[in-house]
PDB file of C-alpha atoms and ligand atoms in Angstrom:
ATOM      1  CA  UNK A 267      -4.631   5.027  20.971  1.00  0.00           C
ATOM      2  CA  UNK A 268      -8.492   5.222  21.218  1.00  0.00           C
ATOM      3  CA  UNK A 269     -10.320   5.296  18.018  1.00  0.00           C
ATOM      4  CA  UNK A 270     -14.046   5.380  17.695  1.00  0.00           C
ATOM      5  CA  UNK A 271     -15.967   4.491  14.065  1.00  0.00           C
ATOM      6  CA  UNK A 272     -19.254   4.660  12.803  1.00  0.00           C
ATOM      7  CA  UNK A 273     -20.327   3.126   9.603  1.00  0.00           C
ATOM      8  CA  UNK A 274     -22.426   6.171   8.246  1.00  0.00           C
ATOM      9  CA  UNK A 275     -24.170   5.062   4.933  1.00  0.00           C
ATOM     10  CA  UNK A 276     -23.484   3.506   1.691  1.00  0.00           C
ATOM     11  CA  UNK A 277     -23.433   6.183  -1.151  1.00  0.00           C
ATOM     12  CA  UNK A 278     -24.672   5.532  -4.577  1.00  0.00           C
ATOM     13  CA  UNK A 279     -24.559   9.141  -5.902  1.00  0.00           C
ATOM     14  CA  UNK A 280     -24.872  12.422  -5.353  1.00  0.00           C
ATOM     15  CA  UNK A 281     -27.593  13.043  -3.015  1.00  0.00           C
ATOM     16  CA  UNK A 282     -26.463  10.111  -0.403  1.00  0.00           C
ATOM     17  CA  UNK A 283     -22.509  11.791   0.476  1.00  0.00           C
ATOM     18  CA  UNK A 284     -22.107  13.505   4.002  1.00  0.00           C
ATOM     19  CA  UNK A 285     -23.119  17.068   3.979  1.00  0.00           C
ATOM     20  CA  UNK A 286     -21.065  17.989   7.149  1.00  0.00           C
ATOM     21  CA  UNK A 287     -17.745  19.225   5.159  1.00  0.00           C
ATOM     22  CA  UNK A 288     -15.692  16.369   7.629  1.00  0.00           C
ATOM     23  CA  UNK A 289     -12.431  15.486   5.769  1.00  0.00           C
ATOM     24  CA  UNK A 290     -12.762  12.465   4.091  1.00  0.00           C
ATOM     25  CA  UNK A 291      -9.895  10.227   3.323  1.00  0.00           C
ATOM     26  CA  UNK A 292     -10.721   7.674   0.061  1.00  0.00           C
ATOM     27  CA  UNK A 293      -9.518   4.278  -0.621  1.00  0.00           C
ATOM     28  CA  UNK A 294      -9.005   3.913  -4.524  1.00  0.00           C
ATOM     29  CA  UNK A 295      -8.137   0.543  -6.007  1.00  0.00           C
ATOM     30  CA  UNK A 296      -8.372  -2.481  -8.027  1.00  0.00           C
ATOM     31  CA  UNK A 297     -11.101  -5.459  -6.373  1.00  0.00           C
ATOM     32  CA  UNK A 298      -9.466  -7.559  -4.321  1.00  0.00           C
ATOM     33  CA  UNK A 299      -6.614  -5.181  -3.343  1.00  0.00           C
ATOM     34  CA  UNK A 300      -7.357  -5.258   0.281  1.00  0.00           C
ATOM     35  CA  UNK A 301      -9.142  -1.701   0.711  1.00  0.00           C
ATOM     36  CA  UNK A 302     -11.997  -2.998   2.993  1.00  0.00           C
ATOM     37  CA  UNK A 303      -9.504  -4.800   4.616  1.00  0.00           C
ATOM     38  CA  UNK A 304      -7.170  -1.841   5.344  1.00  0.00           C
ATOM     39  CA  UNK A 305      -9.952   0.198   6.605  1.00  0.00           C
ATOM     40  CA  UNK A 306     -11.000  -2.688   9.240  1.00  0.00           C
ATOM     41  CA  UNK A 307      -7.255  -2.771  10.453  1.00  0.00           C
ATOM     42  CA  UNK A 308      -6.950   0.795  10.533  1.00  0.00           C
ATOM     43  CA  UNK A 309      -9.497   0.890  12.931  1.00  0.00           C
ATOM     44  CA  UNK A 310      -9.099  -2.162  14.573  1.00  0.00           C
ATOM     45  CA  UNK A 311     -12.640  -3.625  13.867  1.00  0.00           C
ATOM     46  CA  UNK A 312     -14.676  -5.430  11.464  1.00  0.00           C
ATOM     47  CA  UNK A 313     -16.565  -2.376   9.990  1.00  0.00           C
ATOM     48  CA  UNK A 314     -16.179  -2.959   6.424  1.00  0.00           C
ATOM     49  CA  UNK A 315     -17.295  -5.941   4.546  1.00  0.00           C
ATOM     50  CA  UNK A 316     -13.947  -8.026   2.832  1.00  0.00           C
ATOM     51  CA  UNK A 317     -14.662 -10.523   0.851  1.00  0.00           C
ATOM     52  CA  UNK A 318     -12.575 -13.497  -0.984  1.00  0.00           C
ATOM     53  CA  UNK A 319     -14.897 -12.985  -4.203  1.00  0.00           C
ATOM     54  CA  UNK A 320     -13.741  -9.131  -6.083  1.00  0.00           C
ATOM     55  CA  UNK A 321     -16.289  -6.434  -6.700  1.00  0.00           C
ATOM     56  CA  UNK A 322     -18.416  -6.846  -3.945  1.00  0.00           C
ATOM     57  CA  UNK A 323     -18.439  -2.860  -2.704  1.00  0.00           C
ATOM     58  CA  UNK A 324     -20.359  -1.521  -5.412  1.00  0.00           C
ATOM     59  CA  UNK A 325     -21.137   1.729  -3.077  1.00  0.00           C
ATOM     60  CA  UNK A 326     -18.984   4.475  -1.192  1.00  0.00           C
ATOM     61  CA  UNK A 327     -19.193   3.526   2.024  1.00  0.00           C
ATOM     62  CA  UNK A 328     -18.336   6.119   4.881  1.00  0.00           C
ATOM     63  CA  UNK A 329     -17.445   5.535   7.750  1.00  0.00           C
ATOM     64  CA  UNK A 330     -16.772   8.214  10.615  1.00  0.00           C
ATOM     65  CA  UNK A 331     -13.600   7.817  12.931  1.00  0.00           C
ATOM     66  CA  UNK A 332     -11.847   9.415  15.373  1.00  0.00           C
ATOM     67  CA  UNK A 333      -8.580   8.142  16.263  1.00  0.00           C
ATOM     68  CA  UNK A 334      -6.849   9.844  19.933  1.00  0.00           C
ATOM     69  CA  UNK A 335      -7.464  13.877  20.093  1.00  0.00           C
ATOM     70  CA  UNK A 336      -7.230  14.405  16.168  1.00  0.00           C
ATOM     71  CA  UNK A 337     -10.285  15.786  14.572  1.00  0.00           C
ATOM     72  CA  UNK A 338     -12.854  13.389  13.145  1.00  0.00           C
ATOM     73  CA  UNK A 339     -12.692  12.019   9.609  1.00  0.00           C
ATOM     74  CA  UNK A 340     -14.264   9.773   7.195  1.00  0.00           C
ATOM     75  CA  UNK A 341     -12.886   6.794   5.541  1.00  0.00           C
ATOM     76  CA  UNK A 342     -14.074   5.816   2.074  1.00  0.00           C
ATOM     77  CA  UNK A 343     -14.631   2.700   0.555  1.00  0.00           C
ATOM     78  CA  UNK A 344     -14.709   3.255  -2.767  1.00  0.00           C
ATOM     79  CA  UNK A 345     -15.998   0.208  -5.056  1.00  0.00           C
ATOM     80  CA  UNK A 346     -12.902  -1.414  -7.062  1.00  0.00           C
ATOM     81  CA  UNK A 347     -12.563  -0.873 -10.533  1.00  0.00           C
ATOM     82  CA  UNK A 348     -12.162  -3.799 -12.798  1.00  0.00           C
ATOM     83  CA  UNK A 349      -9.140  -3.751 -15.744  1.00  0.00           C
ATOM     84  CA  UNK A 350     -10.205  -0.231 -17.088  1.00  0.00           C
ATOM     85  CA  UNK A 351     -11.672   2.731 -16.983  1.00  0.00           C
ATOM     86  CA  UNK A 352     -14.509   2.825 -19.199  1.00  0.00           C
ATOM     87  CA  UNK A 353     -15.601  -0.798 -20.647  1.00  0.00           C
ATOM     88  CA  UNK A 354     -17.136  -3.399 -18.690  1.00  0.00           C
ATOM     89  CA  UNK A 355     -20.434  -2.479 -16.702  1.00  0.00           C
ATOM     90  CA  UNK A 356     -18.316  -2.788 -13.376  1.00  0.00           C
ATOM     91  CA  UNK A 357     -15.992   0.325 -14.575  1.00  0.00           C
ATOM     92  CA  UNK A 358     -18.773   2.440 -15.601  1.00  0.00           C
ATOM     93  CA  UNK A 359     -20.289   1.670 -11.962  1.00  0.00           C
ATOM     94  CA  UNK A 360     -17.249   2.751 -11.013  1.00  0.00           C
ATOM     95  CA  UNK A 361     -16.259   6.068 -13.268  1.00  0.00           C
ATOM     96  CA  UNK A 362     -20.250   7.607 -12.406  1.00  0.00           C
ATOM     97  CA  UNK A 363     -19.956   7.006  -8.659  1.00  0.00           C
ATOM     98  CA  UNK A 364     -15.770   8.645  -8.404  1.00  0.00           C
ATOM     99  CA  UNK A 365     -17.134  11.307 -11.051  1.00  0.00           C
ATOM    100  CA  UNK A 366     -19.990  12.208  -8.558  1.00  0.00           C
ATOM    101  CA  UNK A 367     -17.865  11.944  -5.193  1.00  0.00           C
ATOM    102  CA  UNK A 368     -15.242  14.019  -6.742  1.00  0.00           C
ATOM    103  CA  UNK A 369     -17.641  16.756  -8.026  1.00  0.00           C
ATOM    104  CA  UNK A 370     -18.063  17.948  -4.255  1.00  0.00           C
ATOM    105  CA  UNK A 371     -13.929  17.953  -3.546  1.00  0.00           C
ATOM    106  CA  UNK A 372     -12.378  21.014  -1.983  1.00  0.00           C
ATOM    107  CA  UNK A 373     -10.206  22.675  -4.897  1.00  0.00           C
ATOM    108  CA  UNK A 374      -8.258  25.822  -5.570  1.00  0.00           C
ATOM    109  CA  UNK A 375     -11.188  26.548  -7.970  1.00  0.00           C
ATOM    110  CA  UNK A 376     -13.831  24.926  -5.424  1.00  0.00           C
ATOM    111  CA  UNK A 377     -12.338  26.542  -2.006  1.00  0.00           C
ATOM    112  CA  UNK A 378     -16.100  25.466  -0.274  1.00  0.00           C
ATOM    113  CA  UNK A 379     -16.082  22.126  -1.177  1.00  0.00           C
ATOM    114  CA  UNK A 380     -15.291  19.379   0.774  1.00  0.00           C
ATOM    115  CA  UNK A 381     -11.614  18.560   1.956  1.00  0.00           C
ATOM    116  CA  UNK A 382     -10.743  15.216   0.390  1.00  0.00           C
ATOM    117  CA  UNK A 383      -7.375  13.255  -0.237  1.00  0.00           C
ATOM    118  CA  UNK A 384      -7.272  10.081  -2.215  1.00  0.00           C
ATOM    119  CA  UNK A 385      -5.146   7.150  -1.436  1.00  0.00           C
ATOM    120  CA  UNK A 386      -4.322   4.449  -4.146  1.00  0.00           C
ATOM    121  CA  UNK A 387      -4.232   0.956  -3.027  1.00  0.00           C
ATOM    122  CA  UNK A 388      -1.693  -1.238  -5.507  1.00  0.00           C
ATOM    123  CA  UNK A 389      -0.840  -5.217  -4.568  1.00  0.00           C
ATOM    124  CA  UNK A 390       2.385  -5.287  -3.587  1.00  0.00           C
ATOM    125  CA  UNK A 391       3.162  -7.978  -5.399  1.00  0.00           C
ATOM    126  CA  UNK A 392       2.388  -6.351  -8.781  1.00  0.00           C
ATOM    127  CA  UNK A 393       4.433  -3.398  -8.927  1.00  0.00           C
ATOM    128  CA  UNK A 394       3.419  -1.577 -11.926  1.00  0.00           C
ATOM    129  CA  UNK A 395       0.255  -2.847 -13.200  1.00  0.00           C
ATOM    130  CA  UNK A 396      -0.937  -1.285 -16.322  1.00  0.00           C
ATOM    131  CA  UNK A 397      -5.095  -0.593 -15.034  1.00  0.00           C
ATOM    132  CA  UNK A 398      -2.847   1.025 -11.787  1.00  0.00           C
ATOM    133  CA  UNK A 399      -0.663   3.178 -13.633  1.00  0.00           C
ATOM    134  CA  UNK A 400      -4.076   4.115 -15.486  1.00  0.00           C
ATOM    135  CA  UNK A 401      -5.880   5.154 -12.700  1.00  0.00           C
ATOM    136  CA  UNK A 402      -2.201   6.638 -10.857  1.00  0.00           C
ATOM    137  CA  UNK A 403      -2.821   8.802 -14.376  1.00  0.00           C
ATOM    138  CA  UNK A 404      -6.959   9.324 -13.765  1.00  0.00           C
ATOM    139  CA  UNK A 405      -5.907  10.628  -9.999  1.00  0.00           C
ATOM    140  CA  UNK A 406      -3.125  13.390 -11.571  1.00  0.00           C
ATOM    141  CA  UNK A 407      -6.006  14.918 -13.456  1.00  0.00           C
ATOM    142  CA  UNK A 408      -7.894  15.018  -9.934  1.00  0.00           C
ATOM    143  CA  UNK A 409      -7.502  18.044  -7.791  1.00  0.00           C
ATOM    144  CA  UNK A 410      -7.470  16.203  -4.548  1.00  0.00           C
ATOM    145  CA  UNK A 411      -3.917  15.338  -2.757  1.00  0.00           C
ATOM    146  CA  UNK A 412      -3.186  11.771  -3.120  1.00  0.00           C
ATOM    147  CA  UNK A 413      -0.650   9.191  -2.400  1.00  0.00           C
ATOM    148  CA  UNK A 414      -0.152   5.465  -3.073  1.00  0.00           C
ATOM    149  CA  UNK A 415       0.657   2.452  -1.056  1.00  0.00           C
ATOM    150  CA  UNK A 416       1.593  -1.053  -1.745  1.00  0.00           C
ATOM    151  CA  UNK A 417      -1.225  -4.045   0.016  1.00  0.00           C
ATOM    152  CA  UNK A 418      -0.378  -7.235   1.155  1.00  0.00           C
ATOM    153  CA  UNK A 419       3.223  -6.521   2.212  1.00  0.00           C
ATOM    154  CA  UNK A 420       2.668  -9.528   4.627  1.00  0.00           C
ATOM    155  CA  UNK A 421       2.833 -11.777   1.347  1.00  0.00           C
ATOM    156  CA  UNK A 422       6.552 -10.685   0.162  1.00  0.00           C
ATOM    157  CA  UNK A 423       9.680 -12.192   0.976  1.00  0.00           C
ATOM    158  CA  UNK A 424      12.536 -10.063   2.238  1.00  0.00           C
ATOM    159  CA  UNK A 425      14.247 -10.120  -1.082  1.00  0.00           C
ATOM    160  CA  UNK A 426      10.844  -8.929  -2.806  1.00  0.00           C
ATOM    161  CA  UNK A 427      10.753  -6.241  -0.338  1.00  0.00           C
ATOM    162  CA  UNK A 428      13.544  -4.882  -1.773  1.00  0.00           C
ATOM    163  CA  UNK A 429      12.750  -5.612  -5.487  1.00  0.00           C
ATOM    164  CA  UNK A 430       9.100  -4.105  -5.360  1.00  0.00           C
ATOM    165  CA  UNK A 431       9.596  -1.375  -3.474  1.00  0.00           C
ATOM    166  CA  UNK A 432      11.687  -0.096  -6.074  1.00  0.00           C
ATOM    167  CA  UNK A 433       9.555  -1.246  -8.909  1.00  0.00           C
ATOM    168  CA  UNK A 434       6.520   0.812  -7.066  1.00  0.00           C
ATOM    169  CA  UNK A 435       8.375   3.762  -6.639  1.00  0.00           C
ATOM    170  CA  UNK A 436       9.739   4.512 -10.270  1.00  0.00           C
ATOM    171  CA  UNK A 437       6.212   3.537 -11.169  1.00  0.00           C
ATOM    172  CA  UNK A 438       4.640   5.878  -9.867  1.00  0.00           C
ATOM    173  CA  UNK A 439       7.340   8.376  -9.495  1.00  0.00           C
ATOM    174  CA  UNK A 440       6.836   9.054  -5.402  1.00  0.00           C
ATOM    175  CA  UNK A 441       7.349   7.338  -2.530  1.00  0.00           C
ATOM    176  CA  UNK A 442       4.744   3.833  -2.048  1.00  0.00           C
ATOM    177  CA  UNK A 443       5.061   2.629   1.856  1.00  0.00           C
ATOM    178  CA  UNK A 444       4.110  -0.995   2.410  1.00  0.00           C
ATOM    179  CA  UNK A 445       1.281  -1.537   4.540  1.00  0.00           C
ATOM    180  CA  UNK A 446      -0.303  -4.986   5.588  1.00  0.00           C
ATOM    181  CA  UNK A 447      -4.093  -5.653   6.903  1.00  0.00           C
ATOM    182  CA  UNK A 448      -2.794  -8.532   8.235  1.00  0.00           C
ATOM    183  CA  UNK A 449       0.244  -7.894  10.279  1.00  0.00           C
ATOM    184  CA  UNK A 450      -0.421  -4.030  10.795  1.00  0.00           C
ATOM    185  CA  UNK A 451       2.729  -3.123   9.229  1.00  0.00           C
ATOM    186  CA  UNK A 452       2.890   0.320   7.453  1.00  0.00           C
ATOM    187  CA  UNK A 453      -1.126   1.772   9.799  1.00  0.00           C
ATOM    188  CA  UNK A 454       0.919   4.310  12.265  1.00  0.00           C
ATOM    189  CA  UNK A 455       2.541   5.855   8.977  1.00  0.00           C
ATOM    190  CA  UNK A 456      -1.014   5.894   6.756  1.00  0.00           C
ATOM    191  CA  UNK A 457      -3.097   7.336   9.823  1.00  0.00           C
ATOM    192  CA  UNK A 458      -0.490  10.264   9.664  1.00  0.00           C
ATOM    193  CA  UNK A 459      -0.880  10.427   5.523  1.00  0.00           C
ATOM    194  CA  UNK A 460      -4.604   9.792   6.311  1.00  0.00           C
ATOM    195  CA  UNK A 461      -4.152  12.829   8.630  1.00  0.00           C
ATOM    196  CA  UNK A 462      -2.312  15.256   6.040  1.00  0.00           C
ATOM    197  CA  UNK A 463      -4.009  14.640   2.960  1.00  0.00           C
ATOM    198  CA  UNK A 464      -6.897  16.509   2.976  1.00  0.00           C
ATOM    199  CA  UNK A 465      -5.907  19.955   4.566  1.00  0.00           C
ATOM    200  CA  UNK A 466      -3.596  19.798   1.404  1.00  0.00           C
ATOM    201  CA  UNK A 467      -6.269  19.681  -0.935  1.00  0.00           C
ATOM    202  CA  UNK A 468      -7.800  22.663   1.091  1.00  0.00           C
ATOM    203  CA  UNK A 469      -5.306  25.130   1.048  1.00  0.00           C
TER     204      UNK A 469
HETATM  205  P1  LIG B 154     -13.488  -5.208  -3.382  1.00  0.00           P
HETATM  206  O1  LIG B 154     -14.398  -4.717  -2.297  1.00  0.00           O
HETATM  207  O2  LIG B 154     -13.980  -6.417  -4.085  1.00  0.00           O
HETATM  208  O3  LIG B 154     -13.079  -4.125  -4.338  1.00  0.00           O
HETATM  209  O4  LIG B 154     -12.120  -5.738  -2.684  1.00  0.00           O
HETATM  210  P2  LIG B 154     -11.241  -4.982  -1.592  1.00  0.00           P
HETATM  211  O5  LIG B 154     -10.231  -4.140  -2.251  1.00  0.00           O
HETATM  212  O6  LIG B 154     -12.100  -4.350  -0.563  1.00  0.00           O
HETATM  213  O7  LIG B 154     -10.426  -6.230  -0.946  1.00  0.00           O
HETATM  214  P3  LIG B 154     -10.729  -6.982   0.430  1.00  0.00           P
HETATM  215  O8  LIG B 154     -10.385  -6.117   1.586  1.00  0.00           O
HETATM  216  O9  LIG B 154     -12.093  -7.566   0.369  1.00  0.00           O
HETATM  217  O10 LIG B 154      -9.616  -8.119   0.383  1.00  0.00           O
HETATM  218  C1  LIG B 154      -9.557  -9.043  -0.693  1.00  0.00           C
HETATM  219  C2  LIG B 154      -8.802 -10.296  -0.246  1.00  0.00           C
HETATM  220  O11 LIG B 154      -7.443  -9.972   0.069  1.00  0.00           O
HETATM  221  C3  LIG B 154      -9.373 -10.941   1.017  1.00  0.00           C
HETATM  222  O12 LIG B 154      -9.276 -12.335   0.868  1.00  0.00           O
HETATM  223  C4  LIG B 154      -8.449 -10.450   2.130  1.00  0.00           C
HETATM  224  O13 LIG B 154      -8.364 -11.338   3.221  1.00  0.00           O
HETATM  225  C5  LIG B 154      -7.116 -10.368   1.394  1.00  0.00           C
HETATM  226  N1  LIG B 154      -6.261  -9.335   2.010  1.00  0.00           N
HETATM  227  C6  LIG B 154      -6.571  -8.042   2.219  1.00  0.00           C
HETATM  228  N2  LIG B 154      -5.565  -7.373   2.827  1.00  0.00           N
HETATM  229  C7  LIG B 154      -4.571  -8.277   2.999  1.00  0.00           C
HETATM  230  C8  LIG B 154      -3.245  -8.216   3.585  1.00  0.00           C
HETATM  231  O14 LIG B 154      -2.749  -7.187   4.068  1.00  0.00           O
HETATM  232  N3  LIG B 154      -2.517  -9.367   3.565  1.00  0.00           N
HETATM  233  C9  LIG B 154      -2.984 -10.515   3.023  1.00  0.00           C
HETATM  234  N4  LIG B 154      -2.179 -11.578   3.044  1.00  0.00           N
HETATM  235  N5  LIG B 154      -4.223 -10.626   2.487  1.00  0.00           N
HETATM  236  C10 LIG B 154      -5.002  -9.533   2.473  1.00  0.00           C
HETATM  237 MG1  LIG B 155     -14.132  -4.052  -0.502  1.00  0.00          MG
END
């Protein structure tokens, strides 16, 4: 499948988001869970910066992609939140700039606003993390259609597999597929979530 991206611009508020209405899927998670990484092997190139040292993306950054004959979307790199919402200088970075690129979000209350899904990144290998289920709690309150999958599935042995994937799913009460940057396990299912997710904030 052919997929084209453009990196488009690195938001820090509200006058730097798109203004063309595109749908716009966004990557929510703690640093270090792999979100720049998932975006790069989504679309099979080095686009977004992934670094060993967390908290590097303190920006949204959007980048435009069009993947076969679907309609073009934008990816978001959202900046990771540390241990908790509110807090540490990192999480306030962190609750302005969501605040702000949620403000603009299609709603049943906001039916011109832009169509936007949200996607929570979680390790894997940490099912059930309190500052997850925190911000699994923070996305509820959100309008937007979301969904959550487990990072770094490469990393789990087959008995883990089994283990976690359970854990993750009674955590968070709905279903968490496994996806891996590094082995591309889990991309063919998350382009078709990636695909879905807005138009059911829309409607
Ligand atoms: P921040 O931008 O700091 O919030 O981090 P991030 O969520 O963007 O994480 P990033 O993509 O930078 O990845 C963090 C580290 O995890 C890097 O060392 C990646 O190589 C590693 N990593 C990411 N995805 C995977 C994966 O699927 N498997 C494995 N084994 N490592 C991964
Ligand atoms: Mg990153």
């Amino acid at each position: 499948m052919l997929i084209s991206v453009e990196f488009v611009t690195s938001a820090a508020g509200l006058g730097d988001f798109p203004t063309d209405r595109l749908p716009e899927v966004a990557f929510v998670g703690r640093s270090n869970v792999g979100k720049s990484s998932l975006i790069n092997a989504l679309v099979r190139q080095t686009v977004a910066r992934a670094s060993a040292a967390p908290g590097k993306t303190r920006l949204a950054n959007f980048y435009r992609v069009k993947r076969g004959a679907a309609p073009a979307c934008y990816l978001v790199d959202l900046p990771g939140y540390g241990y908790a919402r509110g807090g540490d200088a990192s999480a306030q970075e962190f609750n302005r700039l969501t605040d702000a690129y949620l403000a603009r979000a299609a709603s049943p209350s906001r039916p011109g606003g832009v169509p936007i899904g949200l996607v929570l990144l979680v390790d894997a290998r940490h099912p059930g993390l309190a500052s997850d289920l925190e911000a699994w709690r923070w996305l509820q309150t959100q309008d937007c259609a979301r969904g959550v999958v487990g990072t770094k599935a490469d990393k789990l042995s087959r008995a883990e597999r089994e283990r976690h994937g359970r854990a993750l799913q009674s955590a968070f009460d709905c279903p968490v597929p496994l996806v891996s940057a590094h082995t591309g396990e889990g991309l063919d299912e998350l382009w078709k979530t990636i695909a879905r997710l807005p138009s059911q904030t829309a409607a």
